[in-house]
Coordinates of C-alpha atoms in Angstrom, one line a residue:
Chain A
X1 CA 49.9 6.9 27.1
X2 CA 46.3 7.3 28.5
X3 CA 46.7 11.1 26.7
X4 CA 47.7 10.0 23.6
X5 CA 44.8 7.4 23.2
X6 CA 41.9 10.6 23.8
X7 CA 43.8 12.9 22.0
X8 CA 43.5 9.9 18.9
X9 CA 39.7 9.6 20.0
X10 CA 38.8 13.5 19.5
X11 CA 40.9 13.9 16.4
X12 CA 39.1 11.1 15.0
X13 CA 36.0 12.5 15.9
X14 CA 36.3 15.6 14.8
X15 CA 37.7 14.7 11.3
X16 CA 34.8 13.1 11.0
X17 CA 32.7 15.5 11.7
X18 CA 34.3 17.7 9.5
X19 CA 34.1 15.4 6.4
X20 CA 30.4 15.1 7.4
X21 CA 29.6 18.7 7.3
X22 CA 31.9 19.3 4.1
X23 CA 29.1 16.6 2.3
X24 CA 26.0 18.1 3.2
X25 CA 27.5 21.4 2.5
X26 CA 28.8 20.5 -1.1
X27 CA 25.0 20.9 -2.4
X28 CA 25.0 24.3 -1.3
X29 CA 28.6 25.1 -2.4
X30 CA 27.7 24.0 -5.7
X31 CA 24.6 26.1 -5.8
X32 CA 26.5 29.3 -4.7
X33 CA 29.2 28.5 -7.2
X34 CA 26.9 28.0 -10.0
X35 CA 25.1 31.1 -9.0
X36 CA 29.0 33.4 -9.4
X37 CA 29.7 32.3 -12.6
X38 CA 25.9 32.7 -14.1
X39 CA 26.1 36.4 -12.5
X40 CA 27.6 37.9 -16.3
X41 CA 24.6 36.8 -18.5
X42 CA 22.3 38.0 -15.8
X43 CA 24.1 41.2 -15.4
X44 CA 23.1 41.8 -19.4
X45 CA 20.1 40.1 -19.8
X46 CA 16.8 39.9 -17.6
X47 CA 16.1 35.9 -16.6
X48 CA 12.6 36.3 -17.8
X49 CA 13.9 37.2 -21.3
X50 CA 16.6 33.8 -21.1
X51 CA 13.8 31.3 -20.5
X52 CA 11.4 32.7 -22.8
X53 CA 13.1 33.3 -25.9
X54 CA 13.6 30.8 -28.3
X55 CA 16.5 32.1 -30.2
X56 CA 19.9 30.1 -29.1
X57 CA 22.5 32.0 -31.5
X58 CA 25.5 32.6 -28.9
X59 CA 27.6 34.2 -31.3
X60 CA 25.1 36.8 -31.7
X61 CA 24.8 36.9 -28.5
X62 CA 21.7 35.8 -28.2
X63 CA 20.9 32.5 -25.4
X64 CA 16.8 31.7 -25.4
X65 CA 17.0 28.5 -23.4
X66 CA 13.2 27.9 -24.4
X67 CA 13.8 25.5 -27.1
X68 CA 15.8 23.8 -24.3
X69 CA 13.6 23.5 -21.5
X70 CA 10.6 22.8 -23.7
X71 CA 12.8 20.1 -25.1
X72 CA 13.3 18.8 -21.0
X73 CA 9.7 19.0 -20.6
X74 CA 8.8 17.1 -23.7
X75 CA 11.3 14.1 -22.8
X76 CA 10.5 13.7 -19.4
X77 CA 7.0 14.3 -19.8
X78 CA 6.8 11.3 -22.3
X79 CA 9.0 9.7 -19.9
X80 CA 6.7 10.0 -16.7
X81 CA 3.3 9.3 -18.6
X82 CA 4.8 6.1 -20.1
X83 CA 6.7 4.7 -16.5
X84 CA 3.7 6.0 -14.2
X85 CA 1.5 3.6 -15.3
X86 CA 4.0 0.9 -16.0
X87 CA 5.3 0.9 -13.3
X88 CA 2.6 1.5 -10.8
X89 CA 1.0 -1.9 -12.3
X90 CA 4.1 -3.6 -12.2
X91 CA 4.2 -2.8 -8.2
X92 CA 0.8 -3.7 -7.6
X93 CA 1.2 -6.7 -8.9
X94 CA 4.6 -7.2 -7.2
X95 CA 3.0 -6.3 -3.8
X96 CA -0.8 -7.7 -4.0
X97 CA -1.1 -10.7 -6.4
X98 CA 2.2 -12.3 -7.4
X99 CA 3.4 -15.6 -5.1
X100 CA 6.1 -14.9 -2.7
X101 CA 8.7 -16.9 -4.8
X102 CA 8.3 -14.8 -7.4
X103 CA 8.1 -11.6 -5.6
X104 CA 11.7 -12.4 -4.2
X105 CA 13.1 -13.5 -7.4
X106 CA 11.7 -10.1 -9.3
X107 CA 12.4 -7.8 -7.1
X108 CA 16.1 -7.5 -6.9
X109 CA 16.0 -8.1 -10.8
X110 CA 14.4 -4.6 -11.1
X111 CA 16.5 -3.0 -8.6
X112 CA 19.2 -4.7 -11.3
X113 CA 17.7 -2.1 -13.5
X114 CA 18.8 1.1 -11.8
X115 CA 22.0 -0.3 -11.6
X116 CA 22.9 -0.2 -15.3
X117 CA 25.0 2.9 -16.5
X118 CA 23.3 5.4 -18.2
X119 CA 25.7 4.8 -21.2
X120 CA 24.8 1.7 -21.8
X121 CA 21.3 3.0 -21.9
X122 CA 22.4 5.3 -24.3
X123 CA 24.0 2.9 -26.7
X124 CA 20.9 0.2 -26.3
X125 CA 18.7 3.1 -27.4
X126 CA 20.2 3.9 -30.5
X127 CA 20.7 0.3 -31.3
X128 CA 17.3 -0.5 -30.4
X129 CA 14.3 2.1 -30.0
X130 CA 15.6 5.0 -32.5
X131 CA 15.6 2.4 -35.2
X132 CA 12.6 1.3 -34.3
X133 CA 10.7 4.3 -34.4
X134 CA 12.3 5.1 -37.6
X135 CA 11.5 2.3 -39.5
X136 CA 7.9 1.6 -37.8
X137 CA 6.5 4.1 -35.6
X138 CA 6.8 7.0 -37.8
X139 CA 6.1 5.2 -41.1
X140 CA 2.6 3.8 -39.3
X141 CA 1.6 7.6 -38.8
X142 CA 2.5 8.3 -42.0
X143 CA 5.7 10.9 -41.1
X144 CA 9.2 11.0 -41.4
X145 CA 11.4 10.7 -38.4
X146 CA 15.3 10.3 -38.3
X147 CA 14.4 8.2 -34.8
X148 CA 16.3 10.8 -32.7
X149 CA 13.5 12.4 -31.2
X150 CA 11.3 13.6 -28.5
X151 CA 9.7 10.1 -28.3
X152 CA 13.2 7.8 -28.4
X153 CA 14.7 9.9 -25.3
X154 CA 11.3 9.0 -23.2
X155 CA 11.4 5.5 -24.0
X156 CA 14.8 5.4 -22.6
X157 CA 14.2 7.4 -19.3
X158 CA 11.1 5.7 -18.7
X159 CA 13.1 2.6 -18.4
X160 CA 15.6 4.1 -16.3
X161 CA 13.0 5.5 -13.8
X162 CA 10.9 2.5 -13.8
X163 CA 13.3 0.5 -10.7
X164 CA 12.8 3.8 -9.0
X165 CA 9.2 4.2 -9.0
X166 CA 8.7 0.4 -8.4
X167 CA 11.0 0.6 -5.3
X168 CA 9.3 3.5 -3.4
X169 CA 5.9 2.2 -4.6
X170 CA 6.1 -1.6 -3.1
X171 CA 7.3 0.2 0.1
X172 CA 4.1 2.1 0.5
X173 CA 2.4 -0.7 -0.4
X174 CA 3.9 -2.3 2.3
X175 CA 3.4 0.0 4.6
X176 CA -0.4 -0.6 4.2
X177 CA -1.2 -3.1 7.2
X178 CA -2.2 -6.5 6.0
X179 CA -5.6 -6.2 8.3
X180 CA -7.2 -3.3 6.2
X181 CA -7.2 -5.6 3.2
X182 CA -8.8 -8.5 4.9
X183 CA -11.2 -6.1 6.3
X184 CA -12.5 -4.7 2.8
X185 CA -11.8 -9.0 1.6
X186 CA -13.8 -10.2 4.5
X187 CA -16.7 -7.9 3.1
X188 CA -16.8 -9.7 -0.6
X189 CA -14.7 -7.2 -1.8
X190 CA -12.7 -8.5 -4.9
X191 CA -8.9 -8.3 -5.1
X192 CA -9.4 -5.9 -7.3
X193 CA -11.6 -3.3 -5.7
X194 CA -9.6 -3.8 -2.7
X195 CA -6.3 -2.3 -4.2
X196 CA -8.2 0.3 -5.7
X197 CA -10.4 1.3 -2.8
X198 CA -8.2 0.9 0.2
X199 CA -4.6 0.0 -1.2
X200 CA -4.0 2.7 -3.9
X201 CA -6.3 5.1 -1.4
X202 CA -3.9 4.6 1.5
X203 CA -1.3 4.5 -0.7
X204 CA -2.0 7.4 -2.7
X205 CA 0.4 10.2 -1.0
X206 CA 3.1 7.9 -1.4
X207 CA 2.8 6.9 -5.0
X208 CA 2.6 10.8 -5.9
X209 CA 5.7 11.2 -4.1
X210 CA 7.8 7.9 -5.9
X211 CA 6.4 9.4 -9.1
X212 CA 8.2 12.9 -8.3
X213 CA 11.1 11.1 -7.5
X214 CA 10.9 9.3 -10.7
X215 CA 10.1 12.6 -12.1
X216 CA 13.3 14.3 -10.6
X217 CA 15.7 11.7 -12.3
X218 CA 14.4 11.8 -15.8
X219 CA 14.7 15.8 -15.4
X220 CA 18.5 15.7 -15.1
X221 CA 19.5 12.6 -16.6
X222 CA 21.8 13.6 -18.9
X223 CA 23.7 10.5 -20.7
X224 CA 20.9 8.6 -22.6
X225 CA 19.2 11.2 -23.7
X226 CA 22.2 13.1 -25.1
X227 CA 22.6 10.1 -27.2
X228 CA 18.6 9.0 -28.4
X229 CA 17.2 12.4 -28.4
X230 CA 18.2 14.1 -31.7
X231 CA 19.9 17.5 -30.3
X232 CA 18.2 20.0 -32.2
X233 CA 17.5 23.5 -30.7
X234 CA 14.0 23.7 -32.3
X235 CA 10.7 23.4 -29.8
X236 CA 9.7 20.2 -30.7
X237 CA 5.8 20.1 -31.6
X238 CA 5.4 16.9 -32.0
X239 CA 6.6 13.3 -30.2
X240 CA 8.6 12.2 -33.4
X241 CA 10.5 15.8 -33.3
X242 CA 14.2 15.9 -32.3
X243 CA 14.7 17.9 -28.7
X244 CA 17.8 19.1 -26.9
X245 CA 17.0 19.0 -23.4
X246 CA 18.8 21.0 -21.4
X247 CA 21.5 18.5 -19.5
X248 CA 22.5 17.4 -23.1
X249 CA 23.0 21.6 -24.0
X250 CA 25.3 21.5 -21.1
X251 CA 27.3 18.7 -21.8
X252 CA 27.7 18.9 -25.4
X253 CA 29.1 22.5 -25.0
X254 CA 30.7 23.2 -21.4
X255 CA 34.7 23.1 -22.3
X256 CA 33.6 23.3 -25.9
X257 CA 32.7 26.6 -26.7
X258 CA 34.1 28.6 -24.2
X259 CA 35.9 31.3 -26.4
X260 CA 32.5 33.0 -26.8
X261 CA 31.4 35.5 -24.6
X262 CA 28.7 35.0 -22.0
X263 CA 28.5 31.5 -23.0
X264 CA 30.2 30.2 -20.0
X265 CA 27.8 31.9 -18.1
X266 CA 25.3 30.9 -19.7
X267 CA 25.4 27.2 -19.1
X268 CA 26.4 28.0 -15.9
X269 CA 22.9 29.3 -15.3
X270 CA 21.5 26.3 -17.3
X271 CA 23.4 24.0 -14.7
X272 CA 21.6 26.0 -11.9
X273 CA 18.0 25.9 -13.2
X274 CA 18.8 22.4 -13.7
X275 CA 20.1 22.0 -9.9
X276 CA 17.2 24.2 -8.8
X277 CA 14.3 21.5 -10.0
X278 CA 15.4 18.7 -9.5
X279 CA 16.3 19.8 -5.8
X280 CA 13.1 21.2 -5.3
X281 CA 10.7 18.0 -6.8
X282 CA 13.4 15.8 -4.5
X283 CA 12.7 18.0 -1.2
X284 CA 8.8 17.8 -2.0
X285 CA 9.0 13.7 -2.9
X286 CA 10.7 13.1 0.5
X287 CA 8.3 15.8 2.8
X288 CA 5.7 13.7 1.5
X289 CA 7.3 10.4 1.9
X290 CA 8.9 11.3 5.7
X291 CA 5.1 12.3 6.3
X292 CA 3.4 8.8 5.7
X293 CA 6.4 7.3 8.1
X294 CA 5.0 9.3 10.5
X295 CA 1.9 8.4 10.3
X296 CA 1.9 5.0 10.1
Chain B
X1 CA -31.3 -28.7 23.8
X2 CA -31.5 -29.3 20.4
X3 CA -30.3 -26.9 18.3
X4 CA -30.1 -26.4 14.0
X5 CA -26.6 -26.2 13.1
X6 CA -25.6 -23.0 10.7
X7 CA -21.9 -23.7 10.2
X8 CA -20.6 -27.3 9.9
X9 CA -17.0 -28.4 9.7
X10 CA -16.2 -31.7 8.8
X11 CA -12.7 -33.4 9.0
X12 CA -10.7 -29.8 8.6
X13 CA -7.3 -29.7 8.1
X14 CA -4.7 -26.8 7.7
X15 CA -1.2 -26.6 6.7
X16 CA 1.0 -23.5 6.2
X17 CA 3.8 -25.0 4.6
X18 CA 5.1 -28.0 6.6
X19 CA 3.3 -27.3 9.8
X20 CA 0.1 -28.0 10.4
X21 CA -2.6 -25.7 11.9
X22 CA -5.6 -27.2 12.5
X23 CA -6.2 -31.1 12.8
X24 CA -8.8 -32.9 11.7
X25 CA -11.9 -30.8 13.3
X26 CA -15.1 -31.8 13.1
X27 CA -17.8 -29.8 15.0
X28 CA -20.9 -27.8 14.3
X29 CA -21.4 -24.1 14.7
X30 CA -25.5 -23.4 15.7
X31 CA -27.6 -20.9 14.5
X32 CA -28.2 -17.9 16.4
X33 CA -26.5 -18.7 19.0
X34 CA -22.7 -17.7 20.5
X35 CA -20.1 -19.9 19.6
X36 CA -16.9 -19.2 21.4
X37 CA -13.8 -21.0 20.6
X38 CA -11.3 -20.8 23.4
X39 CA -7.6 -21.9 23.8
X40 CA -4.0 -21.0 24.4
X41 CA -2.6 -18.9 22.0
X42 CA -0.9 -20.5 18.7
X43 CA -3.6 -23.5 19.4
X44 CA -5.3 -22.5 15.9
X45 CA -8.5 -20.5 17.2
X46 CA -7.7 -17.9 14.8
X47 CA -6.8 -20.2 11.6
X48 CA -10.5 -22.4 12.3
X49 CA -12.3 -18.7 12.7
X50 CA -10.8 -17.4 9.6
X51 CA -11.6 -20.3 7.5
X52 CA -14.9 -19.9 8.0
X53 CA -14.7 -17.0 5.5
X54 CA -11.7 -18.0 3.4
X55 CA -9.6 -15.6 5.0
X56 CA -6.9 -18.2 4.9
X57 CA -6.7 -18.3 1.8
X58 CA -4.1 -15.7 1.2
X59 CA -1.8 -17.2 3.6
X60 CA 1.9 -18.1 1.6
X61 CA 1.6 -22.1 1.1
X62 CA -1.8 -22.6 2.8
X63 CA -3.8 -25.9 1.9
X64 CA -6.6 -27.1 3.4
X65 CA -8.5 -30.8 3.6
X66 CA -11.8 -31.5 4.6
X67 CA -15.1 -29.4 4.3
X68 CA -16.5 -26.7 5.9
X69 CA -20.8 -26.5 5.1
X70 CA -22.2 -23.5 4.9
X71 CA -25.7 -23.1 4.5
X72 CA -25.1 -26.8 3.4
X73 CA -22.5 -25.3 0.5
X74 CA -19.0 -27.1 0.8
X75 CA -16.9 -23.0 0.7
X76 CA -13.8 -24.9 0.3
X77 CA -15.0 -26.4 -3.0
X78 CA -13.3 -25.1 -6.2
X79 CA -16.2 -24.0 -7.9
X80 CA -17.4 -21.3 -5.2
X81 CA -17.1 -17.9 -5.7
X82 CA -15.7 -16.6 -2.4
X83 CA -16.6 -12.8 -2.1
X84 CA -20.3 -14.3 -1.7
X85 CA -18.9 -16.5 1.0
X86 CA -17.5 -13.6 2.5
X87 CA -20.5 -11.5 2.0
X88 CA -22.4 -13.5 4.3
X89 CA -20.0 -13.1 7.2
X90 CA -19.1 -9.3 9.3
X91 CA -15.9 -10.0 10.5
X92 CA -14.3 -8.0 13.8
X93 CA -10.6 -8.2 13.9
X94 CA -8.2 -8.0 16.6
X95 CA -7.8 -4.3 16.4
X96 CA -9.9 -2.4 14.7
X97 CA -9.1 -1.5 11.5
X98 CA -11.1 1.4 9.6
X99 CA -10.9 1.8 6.1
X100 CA -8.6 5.0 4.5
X101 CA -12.0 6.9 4.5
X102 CA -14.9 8.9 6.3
X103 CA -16.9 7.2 9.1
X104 CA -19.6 7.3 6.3
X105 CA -18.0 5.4 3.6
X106 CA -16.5 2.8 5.8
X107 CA -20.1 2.0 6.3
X108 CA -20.8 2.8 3.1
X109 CA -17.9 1.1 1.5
X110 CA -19.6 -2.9 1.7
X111 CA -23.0 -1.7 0.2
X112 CA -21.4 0.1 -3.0
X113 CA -19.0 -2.7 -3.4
X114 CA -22.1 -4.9 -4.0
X115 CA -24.1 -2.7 -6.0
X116 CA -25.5 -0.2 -3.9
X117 CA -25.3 3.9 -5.4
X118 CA -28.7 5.7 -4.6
X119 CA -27.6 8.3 -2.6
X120 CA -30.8 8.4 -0.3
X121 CA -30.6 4.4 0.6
X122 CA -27.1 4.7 1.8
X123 CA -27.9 7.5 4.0
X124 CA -31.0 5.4 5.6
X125 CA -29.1 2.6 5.4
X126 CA -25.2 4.2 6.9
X127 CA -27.4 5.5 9.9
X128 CA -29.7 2.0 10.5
X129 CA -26.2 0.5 10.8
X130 CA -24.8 2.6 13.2
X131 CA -27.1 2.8 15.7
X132 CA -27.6 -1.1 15.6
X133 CA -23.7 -0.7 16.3
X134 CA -24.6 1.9 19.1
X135 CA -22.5 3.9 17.3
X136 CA -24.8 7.0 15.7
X137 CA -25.3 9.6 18.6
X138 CA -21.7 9.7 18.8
X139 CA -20.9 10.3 15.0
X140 CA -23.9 11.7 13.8
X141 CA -22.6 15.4 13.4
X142 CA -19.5 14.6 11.5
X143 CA -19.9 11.7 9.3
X144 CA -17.5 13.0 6.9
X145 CA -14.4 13.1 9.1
X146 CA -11.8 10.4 8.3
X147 CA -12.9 7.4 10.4
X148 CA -8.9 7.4 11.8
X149 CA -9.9 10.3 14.0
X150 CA -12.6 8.3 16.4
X151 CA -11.7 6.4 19.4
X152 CA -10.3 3.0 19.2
X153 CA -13.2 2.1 21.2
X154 CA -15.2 3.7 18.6
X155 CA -13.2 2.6 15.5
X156 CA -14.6 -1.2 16.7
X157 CA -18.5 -0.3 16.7
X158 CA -17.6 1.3 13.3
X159 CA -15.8 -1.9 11.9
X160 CA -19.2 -3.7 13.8
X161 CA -21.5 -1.4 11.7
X162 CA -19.4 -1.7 8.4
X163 CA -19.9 -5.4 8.7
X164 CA -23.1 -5.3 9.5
X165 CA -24.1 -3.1 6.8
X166 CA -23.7 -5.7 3.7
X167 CA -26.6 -7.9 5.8
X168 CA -24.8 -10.7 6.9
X169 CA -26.1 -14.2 8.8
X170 CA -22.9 -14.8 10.9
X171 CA -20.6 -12.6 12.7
X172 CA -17.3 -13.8 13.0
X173 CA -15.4 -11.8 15.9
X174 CA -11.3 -12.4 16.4
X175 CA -10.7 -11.4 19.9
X176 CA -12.6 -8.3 19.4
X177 CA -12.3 -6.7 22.6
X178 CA -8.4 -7.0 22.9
X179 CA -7.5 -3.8 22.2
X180 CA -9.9 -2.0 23.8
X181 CA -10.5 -0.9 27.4
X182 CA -12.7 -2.3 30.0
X183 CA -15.5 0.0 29.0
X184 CA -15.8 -0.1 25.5
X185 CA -15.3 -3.9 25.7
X186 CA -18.4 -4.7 27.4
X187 CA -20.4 -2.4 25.3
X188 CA -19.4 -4.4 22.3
X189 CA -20.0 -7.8 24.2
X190 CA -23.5 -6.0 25.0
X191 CA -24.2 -5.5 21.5
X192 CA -22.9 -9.1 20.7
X193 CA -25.5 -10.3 22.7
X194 CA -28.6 -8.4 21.8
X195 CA -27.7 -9.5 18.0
X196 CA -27.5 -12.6 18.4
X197 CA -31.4 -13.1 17.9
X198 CA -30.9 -12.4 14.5
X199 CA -26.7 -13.4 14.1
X200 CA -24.9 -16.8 14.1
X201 CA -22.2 -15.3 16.6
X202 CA -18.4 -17.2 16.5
X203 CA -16.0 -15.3 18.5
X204 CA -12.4 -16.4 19.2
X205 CA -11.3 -15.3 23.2
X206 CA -8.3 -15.9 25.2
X207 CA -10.4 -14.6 27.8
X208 CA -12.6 -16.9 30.0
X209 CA -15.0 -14.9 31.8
X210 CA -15.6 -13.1 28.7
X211 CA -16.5 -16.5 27.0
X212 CA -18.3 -17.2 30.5
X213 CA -20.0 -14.0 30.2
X214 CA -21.1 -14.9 26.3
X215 CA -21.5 -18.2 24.9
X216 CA -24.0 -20.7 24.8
X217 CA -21.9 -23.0 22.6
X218 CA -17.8 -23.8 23.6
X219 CA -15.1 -25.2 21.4
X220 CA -11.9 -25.9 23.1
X221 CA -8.7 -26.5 21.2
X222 CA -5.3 -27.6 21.6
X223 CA -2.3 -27.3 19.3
X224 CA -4.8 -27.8 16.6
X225 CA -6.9 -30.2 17.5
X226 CA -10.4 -30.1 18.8
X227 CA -10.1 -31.4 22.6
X228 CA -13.8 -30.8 23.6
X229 CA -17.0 -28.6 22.4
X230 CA -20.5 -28.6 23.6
X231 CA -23.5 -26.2 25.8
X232 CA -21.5 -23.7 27.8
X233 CA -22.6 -24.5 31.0
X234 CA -21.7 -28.3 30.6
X235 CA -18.2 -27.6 29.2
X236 CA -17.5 -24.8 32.2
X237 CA -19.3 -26.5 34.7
X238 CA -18.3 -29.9 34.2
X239 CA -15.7 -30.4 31.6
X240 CA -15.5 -33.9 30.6
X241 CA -11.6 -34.3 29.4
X242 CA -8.4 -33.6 31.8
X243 CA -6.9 -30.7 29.7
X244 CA -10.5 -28.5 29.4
X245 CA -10.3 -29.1 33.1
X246 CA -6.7 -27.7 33.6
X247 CA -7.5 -24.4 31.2
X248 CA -10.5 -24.0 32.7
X249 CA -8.8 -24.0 36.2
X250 CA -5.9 -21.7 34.6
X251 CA -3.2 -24.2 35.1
X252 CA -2.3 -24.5 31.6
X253 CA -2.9 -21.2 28.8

């Protein structure tokens, strides 16, 4: 009896530990897999030669993902400059002016945001913003645009990212003791030049590091932008262009195309670049972020 | 002893929310002199210290009645502008708090908010303030280092000289010495009293022979309410009502 019950207790435990390990280890397993099945493309062509090239004609046998990644680049760089400052105004006001009430009410309302499927980001998109910019934004500058663009696809991330950037943001705000402020109010500072001086100054490191995690999901969202952004392997030169950013490439083709040679491999390698970044601007967003809890 | 008041509070009240803070105080604060308000903790010292500069005011659900005078200006009345309220008060918290900056803009930091940006008067000015704040010799070669980096000992005189630097006529100190050590503690309480020939003083202490040490003026309070003030040596020496008697003894705190 007493045997049975500790032989329970270390088979628990160990199962456990087991399923543990296997779900930290599944980022790298994914990785190394990713990094097999790209090795084909990269056995015939050098990788300097696959990101620079802009000509994407796989039954040539040809695979520039240029037009791609300037196409990622485009989105989420519309993306970012329209939810940075958005957001980051949203959050100070959240954290330094608004009444308390409100503050609880709003809060989980935007955390309601990042909740929402992607799809359904997608669909409101189309229905809503690539209209929009067809009939408005591209007649006022005097262009044509089919809506599907460059422009439509960072509309819709920047919403997506703005609960994210809001969240980590009023958490370093937070984190900012109460006392600093009424030491720069207590000297006739104005609200105002206290968040900017002290606030956003002790809060800098942080905000940098909810912007690069705000950063890192625009980068491989893949869903809304599939649907708003126009698909068009062309570098986009302007914000009312069409783009194909690269998680769109890879799930508009994978399963599709496969009969052609190399171009398994060559999403593959897509999918890993992809993995790559966005792992890499996470890690840095939560050195920083780990950083100002230790030193507060 | 006659004295001209600088500071006076007339029939104050303070509620956050449903409770109330302060009750009905009326008292005046003289000029140039210390005032030390003393009391058990949660009795309101703080609240009546920090409505002196509006520092309430950002309290969730705060409302006040009654007037505090100023200068003779009512600073509770709608129409003031309260950064010039504030302006004319250095306030020392409970621990100091430097700005997110060097030792040199902390100092800095009150004079450019208000207007100053020649370079060469906030140099003479940064280093007039810390050496009223006996603070210079010890800084003086690295001025540009974040302020975090000094002793907490050191961080106060630097929060002293920060206030002090945007001219102020009243100094409004929260317990200052609590967080520091024996040491550093009376070298601020030395500096509060060779300023106070040109500073109304009001400093808020849980400790008595520090107020002993300090004030010429006492306020005593009680769960709010304002059980006896008057000369220091008058209220310690022969405290007129039972409960000044029993905090002054230590039997209640």
């Amino acid at each position: 009896m007493q045997r049975k019950r500790f032989l329970k207790d270390i088979i628990a435990g160990r199962l456990m530990l087991v399923l543990t390990v296997f779900s930290g280890l599944i980022v790298f397993l994914m990785a190394l897999g990713l990094y097999f099945r790209s090795q084909p493309i990269l056995a015939v062509k050098p990788l300097s030669d696959l990101l620079f090239s802009s000509g994407w004609h796989p039954l040539r046998g040809e695979f520039g993902f240029l037009p791609f990644i300037t196409g990622t680049l485009w989105v989420t760089g519309v993306a970012v400059a329209i939810a940075i400052p958005f957001s980051l105004l949203t959050a100070i006001y959240l954290s330094e002016y608004a009444p308390r009430g409100l503050r609880e009410w709003l809060k989980p309302l935007i955390d309601l945001l990042a909740g929402i499927p992607s799809v359904v980001y997608g669909v409101w998109g189309v229905l809503v913003i690539v209209p929009l910019i067809k009939d408005y934004i591209a007649p006022f500058y005097g262009t044509f645009s089919t809506g599907y663009s460059v422009l439509a696809g960072g509309i819709v991330l920047a919403i997506m990212v703005f609960p994210i950037i809001i969240h980590v943001s009023l958490e370093i705000f937070n984190a900012v003791p109460y006392e600093m402020r009424e030491a720069s109010w207590a000297l006739g500072a104005t609200q105002w030049q206290t968040i900017k001086h002290v606030v956003l100054r002790k809060a800098l490191p942080g905000v940098i590091a909810a912007s690069v995690l705000g950063l890192s999901r625009a980068f491989g969202e893949t869903m809304a932008v599939l649907m708003v952004a126009g698909n068009v392997a062309k570098n986009p030169t302007s914000v009312l262009d069409p783009a194909y950013p690269l998680p769109a490439l890879i799930a508009n083709n994978y399963g599709e195309m496969l009969s052609i040679p190399l171009y398994d491999s060559a999403l593959l390698l897509a999918a890993l670049i992809l993995l790559l970044v966005v792992l890499f601007f996470n890690i840095i967003s939560r050195i920083i972020l780990v950083r100002i809890e230790g030193s507060v | 002893m006659e004295f001209k008041t600088h500071i006076s509070v007339r029939n104050l009240s303070v509620f956050y929310g449903t409770q109330q803070a302060l009750k009905n105080i009326t008292v005046d604060i003289p000029d140039k002199k210390i005032t030390v308000i003393i009391g058990p903790s949660g009795c309101g010292k703080t609240t009546l210290l920090k409505s002196f500069n509006r520092l309430i005011d950002s309290q969730d659900g705060m409302k006040v009645t009654g007037q505090v005078f100023v200068d003779g200006e009512n600073i509770f009345d709608p129409q003031v502008e309260v950064t010039h309220i504030r302006k004319k008060m250095g306030l020392l918290s409970q621990r100091p708090y430097p700005l997110p900056m060097s030792i040199y803009d902390n100092v800095a930091y009150g004079l450019r908010i208000h207007g100053t940006k020649a370079k060469k008067e906030l140099d003479r000015r940064v280093e007039h303030y810390l050496k009223e704040a006996s603070l210079w010799d010890e800084v003086n070669d690295r001025l540009h280092t974040p302020a975090s980096r000094l002793s907490v000992g050191q961080q106060q005189r630097l929060c002293l000289a920060r206030g002090l630097a945007v001219e102020p006529e009243i100094i409004l100190g929260d317990e200052p010495t609590s967080a520091l050590d024996p040491k550093s503690s009376r070298r601020i309480e030395q500096r509060f009293l060779e300023l106070k020939e040109e500073y109304t003083t009001v400093i808020v202490t849980h400790i008595l022979r520090q107020a002993k040490r300090l004030a010429d003026y006492v306020i005593f309070l009680y769960l709010g309410e304002l059980i006896e003030h008057g000369l220091a040596r008058e209220v310690f020496e022969n405290p007129q009502k039972e409960l000044t008697k029993e905090y002054i003894r230590g039997t209640i705190s």
